[in-house]
Amino acid sequence: MKKIILLGGGGHCKSVIDAIESVNEYEIAAIIDKAENIGRDVCGYKIEACDEKLGEYLAAGIKYCFIAIGSVGNPEARIKAFNLACDMGFILPGIVHAAAVVSPRAKTGRALFAGAGAVINSGAAVGDNCIINTGAIIEHDCVIGDNVHVATGAVLSGGVSVGANSHIGSGACVKQYVKIGAGTIIGSGANVVGDIGDNAVAYGNPCKIARKNVR
């Protein structure tokens, strides 16, 4: 098996570990997190080091790395970790749970996470560093930008587009061909029936913009 480093040892890391173990392609060599978390157990694996030690693992011949940091409306930590791993020369594969379905006619970027029960259907295009979480559905011909998190149980109907750095909340439902802008948060359970622009926070049924998303 290929050895892989996980960046991030929080709750999302547990889902990533489950997905890795379900496929049996990678062996988790180390979990990297903040210095104060070194020694903490995550699903039977210890957090071994912080970012400053990453180069040592690369020098030891471990060339695969995955971003196990979650995001709830703010992907900045994931983006920072992704850029660090790329700049150092790590390979960032996709991690797809054995119980997920990704069409061979879909296009997916680096460091994709697809959780158990997730579906990415034919003709969809998903960018780099995205989370398609447990039970989320990306229907045919959707276009998902970089660093997007489609949370648990959300449904994107055919032809939906989502701009980079956006978050689609748990259980949200997005009507076919709707366009959601970049840097936008769609609240949990929202029913999105019309376009939502950039840098917005929107929720409700029907989904409406409540305010600007200011980070």
Coordinates of N, CA and C in Angstrom, one line a residue, residues 72 74 106 117 153 160 199 201:
V72 N -16.5 24.7 7.8 CA -17.9 25.1 7.9 C -18.0 26.5 7.6
N74 N -15.9 28.4 6.1 CA -14.6 29.2 5.9 C -13.5 28.1 5.5
A106 N -17.4 11.7 -14.8 CA -17.2 12.9 -14.1 C -15.7 13.3 -14.1
G117 N -21.8 7.1 0.7 CA -23.1 7.5 0.2 C -23.1 8.7 -0.7
G153 N -25.8 15.2 3.0 CA -27.2 15.1 2.5 C -27.6 16.2 1.6
V160 N -26.3 22.4 -12.0 CA -26.0 23.5 -11.0 C -24.5 23.9 -11.0
N199 N -20.2 35.9 -2.4 CA -20.0 36.4 -1.1 C -21.3 36.7 -0.3
V201 N -24.5 35.1 2.4 CA -25.0 34.1 3.3 C -26.5 34.1 3.0

